[in-house]
C-alpha positions as a printed NumPy array, in Angstrom:
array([[ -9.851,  -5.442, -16.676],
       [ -6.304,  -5.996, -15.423],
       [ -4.495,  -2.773, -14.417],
       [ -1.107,  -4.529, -13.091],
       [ -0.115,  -7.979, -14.545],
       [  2.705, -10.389, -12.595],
       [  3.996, -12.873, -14.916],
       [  6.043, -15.391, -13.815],
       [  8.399, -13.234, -11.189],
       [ 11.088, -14.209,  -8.962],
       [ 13.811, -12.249,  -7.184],
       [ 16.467, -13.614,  -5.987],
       [ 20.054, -12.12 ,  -4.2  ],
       [ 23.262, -13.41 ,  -4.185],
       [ 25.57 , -12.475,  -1.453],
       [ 29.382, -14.073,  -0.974],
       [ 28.421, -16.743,  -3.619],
       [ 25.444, -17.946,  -2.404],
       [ 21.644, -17.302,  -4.124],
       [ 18.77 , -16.433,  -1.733],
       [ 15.533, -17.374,  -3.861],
       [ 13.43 , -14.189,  -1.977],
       [ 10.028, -14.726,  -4.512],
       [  9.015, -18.168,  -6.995],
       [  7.338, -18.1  ,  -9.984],
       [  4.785, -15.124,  -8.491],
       [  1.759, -14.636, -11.084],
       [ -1.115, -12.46 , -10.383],
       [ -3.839,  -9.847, -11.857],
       [ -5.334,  -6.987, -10.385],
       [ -7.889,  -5.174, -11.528],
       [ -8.652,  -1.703, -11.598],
       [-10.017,   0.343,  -8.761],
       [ -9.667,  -3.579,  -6.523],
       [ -8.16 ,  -3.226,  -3.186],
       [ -6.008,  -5.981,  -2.697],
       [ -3.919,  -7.11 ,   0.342],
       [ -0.54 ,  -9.187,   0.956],
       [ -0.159, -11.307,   3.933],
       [  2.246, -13.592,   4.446],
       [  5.121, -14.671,   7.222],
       [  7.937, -12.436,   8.028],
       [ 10.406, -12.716,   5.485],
       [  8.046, -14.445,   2.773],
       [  9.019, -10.993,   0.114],
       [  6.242,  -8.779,   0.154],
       [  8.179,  -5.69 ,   0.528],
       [  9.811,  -6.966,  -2.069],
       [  7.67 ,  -7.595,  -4.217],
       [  5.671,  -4.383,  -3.722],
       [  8.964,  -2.804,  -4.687],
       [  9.017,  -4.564,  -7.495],
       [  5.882,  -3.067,  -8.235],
       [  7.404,   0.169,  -7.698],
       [  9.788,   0.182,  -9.584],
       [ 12.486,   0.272,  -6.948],
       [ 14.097,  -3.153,  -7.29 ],
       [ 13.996,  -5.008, -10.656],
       [ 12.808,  -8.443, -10.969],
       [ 15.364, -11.436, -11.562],
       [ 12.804, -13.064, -13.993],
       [  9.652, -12.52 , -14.996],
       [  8.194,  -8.902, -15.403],
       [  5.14 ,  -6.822, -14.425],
       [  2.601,  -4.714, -16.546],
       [  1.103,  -1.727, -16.371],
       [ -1.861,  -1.244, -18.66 ],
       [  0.178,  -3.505, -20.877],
       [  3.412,  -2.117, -20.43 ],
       [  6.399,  -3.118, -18.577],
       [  7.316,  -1.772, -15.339],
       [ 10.779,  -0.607, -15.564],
       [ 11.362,   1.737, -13.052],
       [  9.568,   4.375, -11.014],
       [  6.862,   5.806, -12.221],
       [  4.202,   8.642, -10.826],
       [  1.152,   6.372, -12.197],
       [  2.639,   4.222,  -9.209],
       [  2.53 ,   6.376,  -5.476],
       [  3.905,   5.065,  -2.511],
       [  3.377,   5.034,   1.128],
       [  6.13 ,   3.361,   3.157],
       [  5.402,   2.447,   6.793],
       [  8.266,   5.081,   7.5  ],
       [  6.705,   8.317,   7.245],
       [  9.371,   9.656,   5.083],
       [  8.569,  13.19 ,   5.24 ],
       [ 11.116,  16.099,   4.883],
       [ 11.814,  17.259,   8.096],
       [ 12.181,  20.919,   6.835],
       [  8.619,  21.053,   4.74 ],
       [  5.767,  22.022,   5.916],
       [  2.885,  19.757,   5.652],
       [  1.51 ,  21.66 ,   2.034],
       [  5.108,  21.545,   1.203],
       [  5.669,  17.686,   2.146],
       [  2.25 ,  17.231,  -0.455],
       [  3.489,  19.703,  -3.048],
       [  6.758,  18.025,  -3.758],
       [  6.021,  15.197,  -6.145],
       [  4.066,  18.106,  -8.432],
       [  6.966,  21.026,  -7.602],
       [  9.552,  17.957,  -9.514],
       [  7.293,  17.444, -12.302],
       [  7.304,  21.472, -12.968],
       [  3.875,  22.411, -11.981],
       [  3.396,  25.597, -11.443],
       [  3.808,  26.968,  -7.955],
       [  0.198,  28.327,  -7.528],
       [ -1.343,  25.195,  -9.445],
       [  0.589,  22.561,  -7.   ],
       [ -0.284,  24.523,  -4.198],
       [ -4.004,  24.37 ,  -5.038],
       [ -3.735,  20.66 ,  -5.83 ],
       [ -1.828,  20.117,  -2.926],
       [ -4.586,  21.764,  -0.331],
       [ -7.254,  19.74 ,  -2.065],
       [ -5.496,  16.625,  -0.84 ],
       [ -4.319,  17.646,   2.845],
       [ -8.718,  18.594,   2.734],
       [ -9.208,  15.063,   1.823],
       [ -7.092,  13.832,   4.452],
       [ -8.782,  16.075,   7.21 ],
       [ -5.401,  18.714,   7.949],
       [ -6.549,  21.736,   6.383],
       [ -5.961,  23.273,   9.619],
       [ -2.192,  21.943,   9.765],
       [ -0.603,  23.002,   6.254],
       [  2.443,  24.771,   8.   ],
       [  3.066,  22.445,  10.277],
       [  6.53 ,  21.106,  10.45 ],
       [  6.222,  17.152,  10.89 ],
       [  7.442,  16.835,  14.274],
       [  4.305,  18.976,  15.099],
       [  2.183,  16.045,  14.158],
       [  1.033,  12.717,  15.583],
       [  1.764,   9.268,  14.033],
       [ -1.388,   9.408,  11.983],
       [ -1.248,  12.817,  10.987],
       [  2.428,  11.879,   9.448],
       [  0.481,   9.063,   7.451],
       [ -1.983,  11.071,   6.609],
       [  0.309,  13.643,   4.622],
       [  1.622,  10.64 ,   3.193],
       [ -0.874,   9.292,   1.954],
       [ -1.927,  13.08 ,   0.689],
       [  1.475,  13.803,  -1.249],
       [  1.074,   9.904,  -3.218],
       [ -2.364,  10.72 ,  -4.34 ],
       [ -1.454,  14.548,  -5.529],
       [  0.422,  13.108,  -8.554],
       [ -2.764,  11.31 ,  -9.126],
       [ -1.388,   7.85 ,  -9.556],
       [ -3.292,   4.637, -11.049],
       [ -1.989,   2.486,  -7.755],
       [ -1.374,   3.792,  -4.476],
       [  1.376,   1.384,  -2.976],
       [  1.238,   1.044,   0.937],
       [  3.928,  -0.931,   2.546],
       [  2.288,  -1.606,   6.048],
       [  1.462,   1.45 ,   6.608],
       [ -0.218,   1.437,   9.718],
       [  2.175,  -0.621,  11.671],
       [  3.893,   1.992,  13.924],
       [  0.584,   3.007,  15.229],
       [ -1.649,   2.544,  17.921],
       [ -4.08 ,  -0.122,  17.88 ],
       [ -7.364,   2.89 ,  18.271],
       [ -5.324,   5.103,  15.566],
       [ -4.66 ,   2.153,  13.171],
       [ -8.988,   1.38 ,  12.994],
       [ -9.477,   5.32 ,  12.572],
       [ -6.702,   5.002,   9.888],
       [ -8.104,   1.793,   8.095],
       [-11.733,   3.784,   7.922],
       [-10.169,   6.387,   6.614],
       [ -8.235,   5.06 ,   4.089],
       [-11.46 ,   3.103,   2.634],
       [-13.207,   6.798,   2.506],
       [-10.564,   8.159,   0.896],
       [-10.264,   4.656,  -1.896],
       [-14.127,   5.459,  -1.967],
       [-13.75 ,   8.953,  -3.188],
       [-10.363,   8.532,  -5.603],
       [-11.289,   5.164,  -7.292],
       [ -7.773,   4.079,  -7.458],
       [ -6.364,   0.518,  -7.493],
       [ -4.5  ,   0.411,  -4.05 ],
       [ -1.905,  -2.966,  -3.487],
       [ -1.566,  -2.974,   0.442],
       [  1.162,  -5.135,   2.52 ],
       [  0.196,  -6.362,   5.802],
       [  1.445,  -8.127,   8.46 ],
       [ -2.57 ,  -8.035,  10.537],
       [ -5.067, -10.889,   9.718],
       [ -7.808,  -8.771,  10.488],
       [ -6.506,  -5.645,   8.75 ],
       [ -6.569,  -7.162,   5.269],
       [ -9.916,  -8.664,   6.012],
       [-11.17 ,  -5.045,   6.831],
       [ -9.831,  -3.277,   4.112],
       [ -9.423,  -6.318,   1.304],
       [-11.546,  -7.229,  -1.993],
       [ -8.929,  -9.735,  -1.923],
       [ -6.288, -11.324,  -0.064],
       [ -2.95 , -12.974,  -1.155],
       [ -1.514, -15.094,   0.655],
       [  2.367, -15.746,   0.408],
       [  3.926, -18.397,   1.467],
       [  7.422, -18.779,   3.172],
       [ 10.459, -18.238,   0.946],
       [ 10.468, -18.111,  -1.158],
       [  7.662, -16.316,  -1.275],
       [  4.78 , -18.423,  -3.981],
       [  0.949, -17.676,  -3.882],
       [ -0.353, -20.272,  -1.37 ],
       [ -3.882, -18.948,  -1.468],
       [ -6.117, -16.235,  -2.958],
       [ -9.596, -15.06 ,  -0.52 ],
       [-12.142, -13.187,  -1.86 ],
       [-13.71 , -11.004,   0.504],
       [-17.158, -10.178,  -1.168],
       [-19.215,  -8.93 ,   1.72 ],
       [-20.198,  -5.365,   2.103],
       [-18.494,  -2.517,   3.733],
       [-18.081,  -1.355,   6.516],
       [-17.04 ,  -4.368,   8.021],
       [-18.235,  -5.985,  11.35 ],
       [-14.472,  -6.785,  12.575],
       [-16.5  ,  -9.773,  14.904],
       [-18.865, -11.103,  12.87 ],
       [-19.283, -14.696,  11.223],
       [-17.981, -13.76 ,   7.933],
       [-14.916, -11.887,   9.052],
       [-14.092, -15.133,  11.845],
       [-14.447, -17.783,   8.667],
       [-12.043, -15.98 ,   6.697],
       [ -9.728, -14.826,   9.653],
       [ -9.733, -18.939,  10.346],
       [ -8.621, -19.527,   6.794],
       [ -6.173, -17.317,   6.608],
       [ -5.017, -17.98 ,  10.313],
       [ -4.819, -22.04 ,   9.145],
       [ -3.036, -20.798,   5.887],
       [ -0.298, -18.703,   7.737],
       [  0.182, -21.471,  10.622],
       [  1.057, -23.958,   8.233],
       [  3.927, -21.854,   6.069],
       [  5.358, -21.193,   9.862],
       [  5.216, -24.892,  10.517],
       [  7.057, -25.747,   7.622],
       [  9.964, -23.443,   8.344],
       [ 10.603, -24.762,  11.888]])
């Protein structure tokens, strides 16, 4: 069963007259509880499209469902994580997760408890009042990650998360993330600049082509977790999607 359908969407921006065509004619289902990654060259709209998803920019035709009905805005059955960590400076970490739930008008003691069962999932029970500049890169994504899921959304959104990290933190991240998708069953749409990230983490893989941005190809990845980043399954695909990508940057040159 669809959770989120794309029918038929394309952005586009006009700036001193002229129309930039940013996403064509994008159509796509995704399931419930899937795991699905964009990849695509820089500049192909997969921000944009995952804000789209969000709510945060509206499409210039087309439209998107959510268990039937249209996205129009934000939403908290649709969390966020932005590769910015985008925490408040001046929260502590079980303030930074009690936020979304402290706006909706849960109760203090009640967002407070829901809020320490997500930093516990996340693995900083022992850093709740920490400020964020007391924490490392991944710790920041972690409490991200913690204050989307609190409001206990249908999709977790993740906009490259992972980028800003080190190559050894970004694999403990990826393993984590797949622990914590284990446990909450949610549908999670993930962009991606890394070949072998999306192969890691994927059910599927879109691929995007340059802009505009169209669906050039669709992978399933349909081997079992956890995945062997070397072996022969995860090089075929990586060559696919490697032979897919080289050939949108070829035609842009």
């Amino acid at each position: 069963m669809a959770l989120l359908e794309i029918r038929n969407l394309s952005k586009l921006y006009t700036s001193d007259g002229k129309e930039l065509v940013v996403l064509k004619q994008i159509n796509l289902d995704i399931k419930e509880n899937e795991f699905i990654c964009f990849i695509g060259p820089s500049g192909c709209g997969k921000t944009t499209l995952l804000r789209i998803i969000a709510g945060l920019e509206e499409p210039s035709s087309g439209a998107i469902y959510l268990n039937g009905e249209m996205i129009k805005g934000p939403g908290p059955e649709r969390g966020m994580v932005f590769q910015e960590y985008s925490l408040f400076p001046w929260r502590t970490v079980l303030g930074n997760v009690a936020f979304g739930p402290e706006l909706n008008g849960v109760p203090k003691q009640e967002r407070y408890e829901r809020a320490k069962q997500y930093i516990e999932m996340v693995g900083l029970e022992r850093f709740e009042s920490r400020y964020p500049h007391e924490l490392s890169g991944g710790m920041k994504q972690r409490v991200a990650i913690a204050r989307a899921l609190v409001n206990n959304p249908k999709a977790l959104l993740m906009d490259e998360p992972f980028g800003a990290l080190d190559a050894q933190t970004r694999n403990i991240m990826q393993s984590e993330l797949l622990r914590i998708w284990g446990e909450e069953k949610k549908t999670v749409v993930f962009v991606t600049h890394s070949v072998d990230e999306a192969i890691y983490l994927a059910d599927r893989i879109v691929i995007l082509s340059a802009r505009p941005g169209s669906i050039k190809d669709i992978i399933g990845v349909d081997f079992h977790r956890p995945r062997v980043r070397t072996s022969f399954e995860v090089n075929t695909i990586r060559d696919r999607i490697l032979c897919d990508l080289r050939s949108e940057i070829a035609a842009t040159c």
